[in-house]
Coordinates of C-alpha atoms and ligand atoms in Angstrom, one line a residue:
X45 CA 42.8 94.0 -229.7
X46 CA 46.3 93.3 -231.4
X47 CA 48.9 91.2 -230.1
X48 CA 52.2 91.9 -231.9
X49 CA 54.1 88.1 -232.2
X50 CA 57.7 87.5 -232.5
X51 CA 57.2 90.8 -234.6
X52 CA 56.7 88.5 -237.6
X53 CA 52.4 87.7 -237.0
X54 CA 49.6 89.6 -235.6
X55 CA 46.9 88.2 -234.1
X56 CA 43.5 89.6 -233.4
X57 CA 41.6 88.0 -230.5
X58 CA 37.8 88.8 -230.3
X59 CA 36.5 87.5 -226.9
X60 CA 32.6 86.8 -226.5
X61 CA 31.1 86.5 -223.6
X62 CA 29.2 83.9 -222.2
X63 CA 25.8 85.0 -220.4
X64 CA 24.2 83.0 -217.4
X65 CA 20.6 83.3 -216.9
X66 CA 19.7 86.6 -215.0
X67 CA 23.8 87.4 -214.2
X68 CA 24.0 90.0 -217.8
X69 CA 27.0 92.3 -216.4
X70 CA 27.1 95.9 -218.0
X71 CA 29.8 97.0 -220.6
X72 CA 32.8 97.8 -218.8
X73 CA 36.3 96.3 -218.0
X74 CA 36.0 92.2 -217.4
X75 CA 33.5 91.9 -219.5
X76 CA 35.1 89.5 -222.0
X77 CA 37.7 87.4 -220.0
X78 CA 40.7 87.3 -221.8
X79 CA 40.0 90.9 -223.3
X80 CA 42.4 92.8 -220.7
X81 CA 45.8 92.0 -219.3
X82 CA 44.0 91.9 -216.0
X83 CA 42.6 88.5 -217.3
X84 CA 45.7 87.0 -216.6
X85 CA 46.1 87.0 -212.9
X86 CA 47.7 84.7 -210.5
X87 CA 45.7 82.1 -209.1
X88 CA 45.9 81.8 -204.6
X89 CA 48.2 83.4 -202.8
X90 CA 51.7 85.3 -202.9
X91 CA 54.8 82.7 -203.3
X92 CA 58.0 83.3 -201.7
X93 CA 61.5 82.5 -202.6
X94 CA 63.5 80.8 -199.7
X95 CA 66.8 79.1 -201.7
X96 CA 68.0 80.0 -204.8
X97 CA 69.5 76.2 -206.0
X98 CA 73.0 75.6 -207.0
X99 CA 72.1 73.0 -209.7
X100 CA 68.1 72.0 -210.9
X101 CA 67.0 70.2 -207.9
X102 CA 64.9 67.2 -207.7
X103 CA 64.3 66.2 -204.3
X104 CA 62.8 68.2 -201.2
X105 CA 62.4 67.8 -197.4
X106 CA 61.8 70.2 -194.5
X107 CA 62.1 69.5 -191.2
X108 CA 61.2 70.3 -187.4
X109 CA 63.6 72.7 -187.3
X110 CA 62.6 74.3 -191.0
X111 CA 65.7 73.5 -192.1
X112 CA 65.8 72.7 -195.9
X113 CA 66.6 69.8 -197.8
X114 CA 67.6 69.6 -201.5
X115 CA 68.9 66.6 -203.9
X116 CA 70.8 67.3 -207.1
X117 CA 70.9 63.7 -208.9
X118 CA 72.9 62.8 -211.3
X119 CA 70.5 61.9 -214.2
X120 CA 72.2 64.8 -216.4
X121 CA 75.8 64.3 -215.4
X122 CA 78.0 64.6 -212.3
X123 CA 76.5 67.1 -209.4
X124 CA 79.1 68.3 -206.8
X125 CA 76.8 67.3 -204.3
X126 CA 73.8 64.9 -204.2
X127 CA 71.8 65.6 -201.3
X128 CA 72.5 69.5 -199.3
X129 CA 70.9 71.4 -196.6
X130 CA 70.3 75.1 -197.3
X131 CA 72.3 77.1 -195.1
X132 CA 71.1 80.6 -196.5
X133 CA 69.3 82.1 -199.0
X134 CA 72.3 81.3 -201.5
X135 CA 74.1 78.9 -199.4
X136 CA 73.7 75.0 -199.0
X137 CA 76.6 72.6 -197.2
X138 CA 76.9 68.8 -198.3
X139 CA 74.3 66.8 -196.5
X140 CA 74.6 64.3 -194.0
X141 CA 78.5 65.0 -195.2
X142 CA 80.7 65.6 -197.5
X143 CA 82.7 62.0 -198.1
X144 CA 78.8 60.7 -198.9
X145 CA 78.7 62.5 -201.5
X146 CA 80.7 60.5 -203.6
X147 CA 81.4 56.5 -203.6
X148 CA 85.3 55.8 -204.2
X149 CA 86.8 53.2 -206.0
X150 CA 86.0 49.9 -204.5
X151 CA 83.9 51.4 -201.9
X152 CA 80.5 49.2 -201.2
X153 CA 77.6 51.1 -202.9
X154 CA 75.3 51.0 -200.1
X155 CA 77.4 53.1 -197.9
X156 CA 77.7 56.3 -200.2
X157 CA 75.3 58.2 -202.7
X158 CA 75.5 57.1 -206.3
X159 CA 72.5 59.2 -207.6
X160 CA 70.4 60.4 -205.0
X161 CA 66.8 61.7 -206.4
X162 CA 64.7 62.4 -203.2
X163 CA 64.8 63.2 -199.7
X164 CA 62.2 63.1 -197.3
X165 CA 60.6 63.2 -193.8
X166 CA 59.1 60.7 -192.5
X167 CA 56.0 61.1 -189.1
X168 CA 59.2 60.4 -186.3
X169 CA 61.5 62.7 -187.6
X170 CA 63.9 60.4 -189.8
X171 CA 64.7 61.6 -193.2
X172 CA 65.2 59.2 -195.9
X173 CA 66.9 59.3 -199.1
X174 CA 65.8 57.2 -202.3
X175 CA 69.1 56.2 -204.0
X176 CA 68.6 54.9 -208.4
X177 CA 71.6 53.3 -208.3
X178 CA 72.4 54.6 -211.8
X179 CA 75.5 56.3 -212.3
X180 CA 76.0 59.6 -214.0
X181 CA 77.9 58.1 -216.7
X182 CA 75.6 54.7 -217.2
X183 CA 75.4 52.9 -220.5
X184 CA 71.9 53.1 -221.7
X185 CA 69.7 49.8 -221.4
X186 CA 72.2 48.8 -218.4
X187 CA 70.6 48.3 -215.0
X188 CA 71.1 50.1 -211.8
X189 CA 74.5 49.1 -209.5
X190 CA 73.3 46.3 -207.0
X191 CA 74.1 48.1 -203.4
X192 CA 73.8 51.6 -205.3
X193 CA 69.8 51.2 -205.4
X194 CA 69.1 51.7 -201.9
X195 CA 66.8 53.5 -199.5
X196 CA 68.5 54.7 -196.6
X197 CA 67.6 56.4 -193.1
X198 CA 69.4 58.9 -191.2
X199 CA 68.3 61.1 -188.0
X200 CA 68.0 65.2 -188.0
X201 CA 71.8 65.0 -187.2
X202 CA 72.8 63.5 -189.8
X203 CA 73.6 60.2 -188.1
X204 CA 72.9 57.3 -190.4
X205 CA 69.8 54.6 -188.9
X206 CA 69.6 52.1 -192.1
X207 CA 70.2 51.1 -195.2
X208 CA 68.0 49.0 -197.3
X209 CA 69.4 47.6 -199.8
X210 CA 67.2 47.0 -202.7
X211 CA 67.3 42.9 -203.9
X212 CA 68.8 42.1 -206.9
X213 CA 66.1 40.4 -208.8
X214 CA 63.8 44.1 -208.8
X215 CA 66.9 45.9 -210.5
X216 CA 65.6 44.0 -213.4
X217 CA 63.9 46.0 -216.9
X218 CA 66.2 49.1 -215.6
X219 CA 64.2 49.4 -212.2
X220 CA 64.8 53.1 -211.9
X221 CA 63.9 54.4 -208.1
X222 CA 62.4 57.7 -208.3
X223 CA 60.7 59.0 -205.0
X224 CA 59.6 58.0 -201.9
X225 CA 57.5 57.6 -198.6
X226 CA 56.8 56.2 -195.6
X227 CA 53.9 55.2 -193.5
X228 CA 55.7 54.2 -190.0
X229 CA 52.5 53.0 -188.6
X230 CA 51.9 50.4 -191.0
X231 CA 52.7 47.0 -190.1
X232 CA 55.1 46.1 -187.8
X233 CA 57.8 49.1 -188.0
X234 CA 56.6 50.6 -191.0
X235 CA 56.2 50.5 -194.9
X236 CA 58.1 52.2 -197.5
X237 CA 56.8 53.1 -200.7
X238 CA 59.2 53.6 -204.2
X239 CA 58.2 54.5 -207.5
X240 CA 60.1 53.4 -210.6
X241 CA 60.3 55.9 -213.2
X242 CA 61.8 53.5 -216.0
X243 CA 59.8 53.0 -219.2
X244 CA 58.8 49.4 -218.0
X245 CA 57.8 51.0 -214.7
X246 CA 56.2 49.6 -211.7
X247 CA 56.1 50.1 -207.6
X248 CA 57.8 49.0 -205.2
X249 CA 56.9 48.3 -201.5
X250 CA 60.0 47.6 -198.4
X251 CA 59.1 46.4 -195.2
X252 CA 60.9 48.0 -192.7
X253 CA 61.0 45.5 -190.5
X254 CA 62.4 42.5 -192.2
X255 CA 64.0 44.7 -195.5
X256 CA 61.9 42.3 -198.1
X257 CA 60.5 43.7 -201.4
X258 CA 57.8 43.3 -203.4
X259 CA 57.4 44.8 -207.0
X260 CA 54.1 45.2 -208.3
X261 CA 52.3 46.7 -211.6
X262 CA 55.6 46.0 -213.4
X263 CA 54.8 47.4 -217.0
X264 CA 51.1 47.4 -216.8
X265 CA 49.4 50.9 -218.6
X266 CA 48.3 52.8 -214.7
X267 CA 52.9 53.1 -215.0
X268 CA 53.4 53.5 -218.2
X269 CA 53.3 56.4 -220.3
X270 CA 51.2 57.2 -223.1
X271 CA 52.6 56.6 -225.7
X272 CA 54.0 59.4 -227.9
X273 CA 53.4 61.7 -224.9
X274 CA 54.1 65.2 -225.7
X275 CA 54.3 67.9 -222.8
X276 CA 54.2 71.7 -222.8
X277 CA 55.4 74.4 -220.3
X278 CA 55.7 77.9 -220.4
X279 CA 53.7 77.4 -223.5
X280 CA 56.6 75.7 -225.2
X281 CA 56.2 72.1 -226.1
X282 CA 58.6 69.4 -225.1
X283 CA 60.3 66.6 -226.4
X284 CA 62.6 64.3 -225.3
X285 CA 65.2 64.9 -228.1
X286 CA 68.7 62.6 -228.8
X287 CA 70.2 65.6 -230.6
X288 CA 68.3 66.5 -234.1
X289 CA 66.4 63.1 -233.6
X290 CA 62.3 63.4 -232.3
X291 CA 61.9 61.0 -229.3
X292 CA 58.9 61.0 -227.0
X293 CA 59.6 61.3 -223.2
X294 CA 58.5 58.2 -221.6
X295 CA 59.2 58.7 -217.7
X296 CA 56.8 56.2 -215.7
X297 CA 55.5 56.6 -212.2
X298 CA 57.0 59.0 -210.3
X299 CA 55.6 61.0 -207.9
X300 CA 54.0 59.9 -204.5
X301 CA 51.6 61.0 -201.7
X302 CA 50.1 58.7 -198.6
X303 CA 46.5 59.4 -197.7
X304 CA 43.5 58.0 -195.9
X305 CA 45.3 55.2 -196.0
X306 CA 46.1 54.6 -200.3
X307 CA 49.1 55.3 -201.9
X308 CA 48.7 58.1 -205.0
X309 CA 50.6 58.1 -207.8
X310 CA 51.5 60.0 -211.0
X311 CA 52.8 58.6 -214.6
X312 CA 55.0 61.9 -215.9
X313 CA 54.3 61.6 -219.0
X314 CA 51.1 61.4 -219.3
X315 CA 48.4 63.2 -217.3
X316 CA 47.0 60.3 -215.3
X317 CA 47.2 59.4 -211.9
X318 CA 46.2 56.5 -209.6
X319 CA 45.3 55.4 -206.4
X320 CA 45.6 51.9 -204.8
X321 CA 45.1 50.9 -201.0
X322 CA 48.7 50.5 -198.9
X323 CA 46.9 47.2 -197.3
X324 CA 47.5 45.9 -201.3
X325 CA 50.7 47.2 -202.3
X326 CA 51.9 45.4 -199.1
X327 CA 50.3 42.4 -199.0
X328 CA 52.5 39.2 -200.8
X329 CA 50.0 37.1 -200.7
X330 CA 47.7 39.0 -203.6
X331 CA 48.3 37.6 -207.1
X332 CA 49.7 40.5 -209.8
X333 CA 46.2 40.5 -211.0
X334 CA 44.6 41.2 -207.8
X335 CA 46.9 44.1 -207.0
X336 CA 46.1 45.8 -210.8
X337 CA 42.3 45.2 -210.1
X338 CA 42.5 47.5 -206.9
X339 CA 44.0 50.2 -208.6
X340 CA 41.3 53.3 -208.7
X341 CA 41.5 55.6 -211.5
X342 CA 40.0 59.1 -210.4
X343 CA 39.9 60.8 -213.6
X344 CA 42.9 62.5 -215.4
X345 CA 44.4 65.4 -213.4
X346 CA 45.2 67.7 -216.5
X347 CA 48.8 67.9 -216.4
X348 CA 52.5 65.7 -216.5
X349 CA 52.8 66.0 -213.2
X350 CA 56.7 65.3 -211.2
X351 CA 55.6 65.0 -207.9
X352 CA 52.6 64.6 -204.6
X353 CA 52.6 65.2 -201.6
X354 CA 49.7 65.3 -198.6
X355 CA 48.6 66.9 -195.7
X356 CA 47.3 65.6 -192.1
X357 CA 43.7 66.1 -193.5
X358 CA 43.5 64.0 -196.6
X359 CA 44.4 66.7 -198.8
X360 CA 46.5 65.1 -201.7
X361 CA 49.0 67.8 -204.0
X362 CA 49.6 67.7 -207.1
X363 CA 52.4 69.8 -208.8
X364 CA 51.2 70.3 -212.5
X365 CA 54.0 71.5 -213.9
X366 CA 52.6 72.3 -217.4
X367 CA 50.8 75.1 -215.5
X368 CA 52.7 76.7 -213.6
X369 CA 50.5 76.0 -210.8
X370 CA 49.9 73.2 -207.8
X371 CA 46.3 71.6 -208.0
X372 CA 45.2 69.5 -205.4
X373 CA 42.2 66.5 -204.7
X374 CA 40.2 66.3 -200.9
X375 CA 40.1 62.5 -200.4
X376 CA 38.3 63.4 -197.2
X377 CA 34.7 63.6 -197.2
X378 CA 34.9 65.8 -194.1
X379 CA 37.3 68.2 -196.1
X380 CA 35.2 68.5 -199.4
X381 CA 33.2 72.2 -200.0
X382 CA 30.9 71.2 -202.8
X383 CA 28.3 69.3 -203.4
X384 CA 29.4 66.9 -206.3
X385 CA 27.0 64.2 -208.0
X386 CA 24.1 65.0 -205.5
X387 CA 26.5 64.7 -202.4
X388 CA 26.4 67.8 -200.1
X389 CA 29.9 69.3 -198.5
X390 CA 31.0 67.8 -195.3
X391 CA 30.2 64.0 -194.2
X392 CA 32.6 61.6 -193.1
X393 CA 34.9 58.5 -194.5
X394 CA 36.9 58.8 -197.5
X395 CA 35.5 59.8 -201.0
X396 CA 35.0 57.8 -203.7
X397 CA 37.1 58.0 -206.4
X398 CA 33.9 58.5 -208.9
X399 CA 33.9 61.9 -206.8
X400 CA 37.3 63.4 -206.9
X401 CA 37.4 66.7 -208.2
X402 CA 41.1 68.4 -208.9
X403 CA 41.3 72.4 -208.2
X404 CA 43.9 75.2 -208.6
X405 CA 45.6 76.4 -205.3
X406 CA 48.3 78.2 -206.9
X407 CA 48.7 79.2 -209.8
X408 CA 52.3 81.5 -210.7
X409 CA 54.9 82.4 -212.9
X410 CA 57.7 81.8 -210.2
X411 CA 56.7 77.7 -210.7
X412 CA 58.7 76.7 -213.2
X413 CA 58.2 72.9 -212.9
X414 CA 57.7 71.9 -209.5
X415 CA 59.3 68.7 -208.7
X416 CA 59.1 68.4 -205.3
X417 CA 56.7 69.7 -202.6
X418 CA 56.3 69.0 -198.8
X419 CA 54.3 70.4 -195.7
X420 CA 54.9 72.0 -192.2
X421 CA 53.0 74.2 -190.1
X422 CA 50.3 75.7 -192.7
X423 CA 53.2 76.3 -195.5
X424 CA 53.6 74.5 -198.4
X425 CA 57.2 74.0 -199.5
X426 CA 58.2 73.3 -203.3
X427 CA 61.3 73.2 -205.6
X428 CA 60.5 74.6 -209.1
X429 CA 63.8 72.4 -211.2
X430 CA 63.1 73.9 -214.8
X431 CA 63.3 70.5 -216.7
X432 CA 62.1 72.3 -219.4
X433 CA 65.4 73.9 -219.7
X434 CA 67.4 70.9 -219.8
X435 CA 69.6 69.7 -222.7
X436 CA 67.2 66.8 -223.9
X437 CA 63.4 69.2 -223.5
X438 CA 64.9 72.6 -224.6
X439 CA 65.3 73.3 -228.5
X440 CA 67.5 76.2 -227.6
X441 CA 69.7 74.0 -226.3
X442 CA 69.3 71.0 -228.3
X443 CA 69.0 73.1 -232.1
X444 CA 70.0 76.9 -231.2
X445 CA 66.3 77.9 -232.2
X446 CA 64.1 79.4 -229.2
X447 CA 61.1 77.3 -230.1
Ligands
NAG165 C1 82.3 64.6 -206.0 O1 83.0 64.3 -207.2 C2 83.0 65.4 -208.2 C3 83.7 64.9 -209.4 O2 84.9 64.3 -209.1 C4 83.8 66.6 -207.5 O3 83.7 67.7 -208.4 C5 83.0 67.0 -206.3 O4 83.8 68.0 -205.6 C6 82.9 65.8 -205.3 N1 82.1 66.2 -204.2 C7 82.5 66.2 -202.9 C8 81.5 66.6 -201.9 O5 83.6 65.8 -202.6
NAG166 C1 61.9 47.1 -220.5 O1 62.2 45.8 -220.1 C2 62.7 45.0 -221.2 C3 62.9 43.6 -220.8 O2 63.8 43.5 -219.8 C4 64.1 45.6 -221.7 O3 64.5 44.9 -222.8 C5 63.8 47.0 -222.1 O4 65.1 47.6 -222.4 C6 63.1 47.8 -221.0 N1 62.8 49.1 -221.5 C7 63.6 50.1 -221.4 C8 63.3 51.3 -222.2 O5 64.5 50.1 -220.5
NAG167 C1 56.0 46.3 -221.7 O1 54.8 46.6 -222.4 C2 55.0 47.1 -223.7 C3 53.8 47.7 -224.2 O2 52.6 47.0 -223.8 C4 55.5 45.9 -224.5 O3 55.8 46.3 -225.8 C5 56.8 45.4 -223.9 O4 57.3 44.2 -224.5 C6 56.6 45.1 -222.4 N1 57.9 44.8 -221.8 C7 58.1 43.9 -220.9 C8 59.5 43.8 -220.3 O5 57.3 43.1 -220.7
NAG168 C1 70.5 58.6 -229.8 O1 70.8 58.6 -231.2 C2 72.0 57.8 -231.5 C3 72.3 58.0 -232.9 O2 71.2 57.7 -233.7 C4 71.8 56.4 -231.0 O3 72.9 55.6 -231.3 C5 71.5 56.4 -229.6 O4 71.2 55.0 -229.1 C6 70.3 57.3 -229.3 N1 70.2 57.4 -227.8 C7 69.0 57.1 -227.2 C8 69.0 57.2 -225.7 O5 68.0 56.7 -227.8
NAG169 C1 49.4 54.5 -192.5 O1 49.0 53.2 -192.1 C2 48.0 53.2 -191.1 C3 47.8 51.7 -190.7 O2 47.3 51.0 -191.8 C4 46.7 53.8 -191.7 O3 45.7 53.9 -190.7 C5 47.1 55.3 -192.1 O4 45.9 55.9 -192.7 C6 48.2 55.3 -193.1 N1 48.6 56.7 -193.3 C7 48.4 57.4 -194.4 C8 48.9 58.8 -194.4 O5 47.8 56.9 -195.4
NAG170 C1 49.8 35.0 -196.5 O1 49.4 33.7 -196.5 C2 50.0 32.9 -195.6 C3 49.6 31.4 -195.8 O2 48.2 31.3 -195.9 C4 49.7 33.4 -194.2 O3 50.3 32.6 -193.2 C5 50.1 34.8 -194.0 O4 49.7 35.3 -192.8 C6 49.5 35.6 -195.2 N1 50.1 37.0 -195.1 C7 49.4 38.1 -195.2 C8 50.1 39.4 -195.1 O5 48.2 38.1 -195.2

C-alpha cells in the first residue's frame, strides 16, 4: 500500500501480523490491522453535538433540568462573557447575569467574575464557579487579584449563596485556580477541592463551613510538569511558543474527580495522574510530608490530560486529549470486569492503586481536546475547546506554516 504525503513523500507501510496460538485467521480483509482504512474506526459509541460554543470553552456543568453550562476564561484575552448557559443549539445568554460578567472600576473583586475557568454541580444542586483571579491583561510573574481568586456558589436560579474568598497568603508563587469540586458530605457542611495550574502548582482544600484554606503539595513533582513536556494532537505536536521562541508548556495540576472517597488528579503536561485520600487533603493537622507520602501513584494514564470527572459507581474519567478519546479507571472493586494480577472481576471495597487499569470508552474525531466533562442520567457530557488551535500551541498561527 502507498500513502501519498503532503504530495512531497510516499510512504509504503507493510503490516505483519501477529499470530496467537491456535487463533491463525485466513487471508482476507483485517488480516493485517492497519492494512485497510477500516483499521481506523471509532472507538464506543456515536457522539452527539448539543452546543456549538461562541469562544473555546473551558468549563462545563449540567444540571437537573439538562440545562447547559459553559465558561469562557480569560487566559487568552477578554471574552464577552465568562460563564453562559446554552439556550439553543447556537445560542447561549450571560450566566447568572449579565452585570457579573464584568468587574467595574472600583468594584470589590469578589462580587463579579474576573476570569472564571469552571463551573460545576455540586450533589444538592448548587453550582459553583472557580474564579483565578488573573486578569486578561495580567503582567506575567504577577499574582492573582486578592478578592478576584474566589470560589463562589449560586442556586439553579441564578441567585448567588457564597463567596469564598481565597486568603491572601495562598495567592503566593502565582497560585493559579483551575477547577473544582465538592464533596457536601464531608465534614461539617462540606469540602471544596481546587487545583492550581501554575508552574509551582499545588492543591487547595476550603472548608465550607468556616471558609479556611489549606494549600498542600505546593511545588512538589506529583504537580509539576515534566520538564520539557511536549504534547501532540491531531498528530501535530505542541509547544508552548512566545512568538518564534521554543518554550515548553508547563501547566500543573488541573483537572479533578471525587471517588470512593480520594480526590484524583491530573498534571497537563505530563501524562501522570494521582490520587490522595480527601480525609488528608483536609486534615491541618498532617505535616507537608505526611500529605506527600499519601499520595498514590497508579501508573501513567497515556495522555496530557485537561480534565476528570466521576460517576455514582467509582468510575473515574479521564479526557485524554492527545487522543481524541475519553479513557476511564474502575476504582470500584465491585465495578472491575477483569481479572488483573490474579484478582477475579467483581469483589468489594476499593481497588488498589497497584491494580488500576485505564481503558478507551470513546474514542472520535469530533473530540478535539476535551476540557471539561460531567454526568447525568447515563450521558456523559464534554466540551472539546481546541487548545491546540490557540495562538501559543498552533504554528499556523504562531509562524504561518501548517506544521
Ligand atoms: C464585558 O466587557 C467587554 C469588554 O469591555 C465587552 O465587550 C462585553 O460586552 C462585556 N460583557 C458584558 C456581558 O457586558
Ligand atoms: C514559582 O514560585 C517562585 C517563588 O515565588 C516564583 O519566583 C516563580 O515565578 C514561580 N514560578 C512561576 C513560573 O510563576
Ligand atoms: C520549585 O521546584 C523547582 C524544581 O524542583 C525549583 O527549581 C524551584 O526553585 C522551586 N520553586 C519554589 C518556589 O520553591
Ligand atoms: C517572550 O519573549 C520575550 C522576548 O524575548 C520576553 O521578553 C518575554 O518575557 C517572553 N514571555 C514569556 C511569557 O516567557
Ligand atoms: C465524600 O465524603 C464522604 C465522607 O467522608 C465520603 O464517604 C464519600 O465517599 C465522599 N464522596 C466521594 C465522591 O468521594
Ligand atoms: C488537630 O489537632 C488538635 C490538637 O491536638 C485537635 O484538637 C484537633 O481535633 C485536630 N484536628 C483534626 C482535624 O484532627
Amino acid at each position: 500500500m502507498r500513502l501519498a504525503i503532503l504530495g512531497l513523500i510516499s510512504t509504503a507501510v507493510a503490516s505483519s501480523y501477529f499470530p496467537v496460538t491456535g487463533d491463525y485467521r485466513p487471508f482476507g480483509p483485517s488480516y493485517n490491522h492497519g492494512a485497510y482504512p477500516q483499521d481506523f474506526s471509532v472507538v464506543g459509541p456515536q457522539l452527539q453535538a448539543v452546543h456549538d460554543s461562541q469562544t473555546a470553552p473551558t468549563g462545563l456543568a449540567v444540571d437537573a433540568e439538562h440545562n447547559l453550562y459553559l465558561t469562557y476564561p480569560r487566559n487568552m484575552g477578554q471574552t464577552p462573557n465568562n460563564v453562559i448557559v446554552a439556550t439553543g443549539f447556537n445560542d447561549e445568554q450571560p450566566w447568572p447575569n449579565a452585570a457579573i460578567q464584568n468587574c467595574t472600576d472600583g468594584q470589590d473583586l469578589a462580587t463579579c467574575f474576573v476570569n472564571v475557568q469552571n463551573v460545576v454541580l455540586d450533589s444538592v444542586g448548587q453550582l459553583w464557579v472557580v474564579d483565578s483571579g488573573f486578569p486578561y491583561d495580567y503582567e506575567p510573574g504577577t499574582d492573582a487579584l486578592y478578592g478576584g481568586s474566589k470560589l463562589m456558589s449560586f442556586d439553579q436560579s441564578g441567585n448567588h449563596l457564597r463567596t469564598y474568598v481565597i486568603p491572601k497568603q495562598y495567592l503566593a508563587h502565582a497560585m493559579n485556580a483551575n477547577d473544582v469540586r465538592v464533596n457536601n458530605t464531608l465534614g461539617t457542611n462540606g469540602y471544596a477541592f481546587i487545583t492550581d495550574e501554575s508552574t509551582n502548582s499545588s492543591i487547595l482544600s476550603v472548608n465550607l463551613d468556616d471558609g479556611s484554606v489549606i494549600r498542600r503539595l505546593l511545588n512538589t513533582s506529583v504537580v509539576r510538569a515534566d520538564e520539557k513536556y511536549v504534547g501532540s494532537y491531531d498528530g501535530n505536536l505542541i509547544y508552548c511558543w512566545n512568538k518564534t521562541e521554543i518554550g515548553y508548556c508547563t501547566t500543573g495540576a488541573d483537572g479533578i474527580a471525587l471517588a470512593s472517597g480520594n480526590f484524583y488528579w491530573g498534571v497537563l503536561a505530563s501524562r501522570r495522574y494521582f490520587f490522595i485520600p480527601q480525609s488528608a487533603m483536609i486534615d491541618p493537622n498532617l505535616s507537608d510530608d505526611d500529605v506527600l507520602a499519601a499520595v498514590q501513584d497508579p501508573g501513567q494514564c497515556a495522555s496530557e490530560q485537561a480534565g476528570f470527572t466521576a460517576d455514582d459507581k467509582g468510575r473515574v474519567y479521564i479526557l485524554a486529549s492527545e487522543h481524541n478519546a475519553i479513557y476511564y479507571v474502575d476504582t470500584q472493586q465491585s465495578e472491575v470486569d477483569m481479572t488483573v494480577n490474579g484478582v477475579p472481576p467483581g469483589g468489594s471495597g476499593p481497588v488498589p492503586p497497584d491494580r488500576y487499569v485505564v481503558k478507551t470508552l470513546v474514542r472520535n474525531g469530533m473530540i478535539q481536546h476535551a476540557d471539561s466533562a460531567a454526568i447525568l442520567d447515563g450521558w456523559l457530557y464534554l466540551n472539546t475547546n481546541q487548545l491546540q488551535l490557540s495562538a501559543s500551541r498552533s504554528l499556523s498561527v504562531v509562524q504561518g506554516v501548517d506544521r
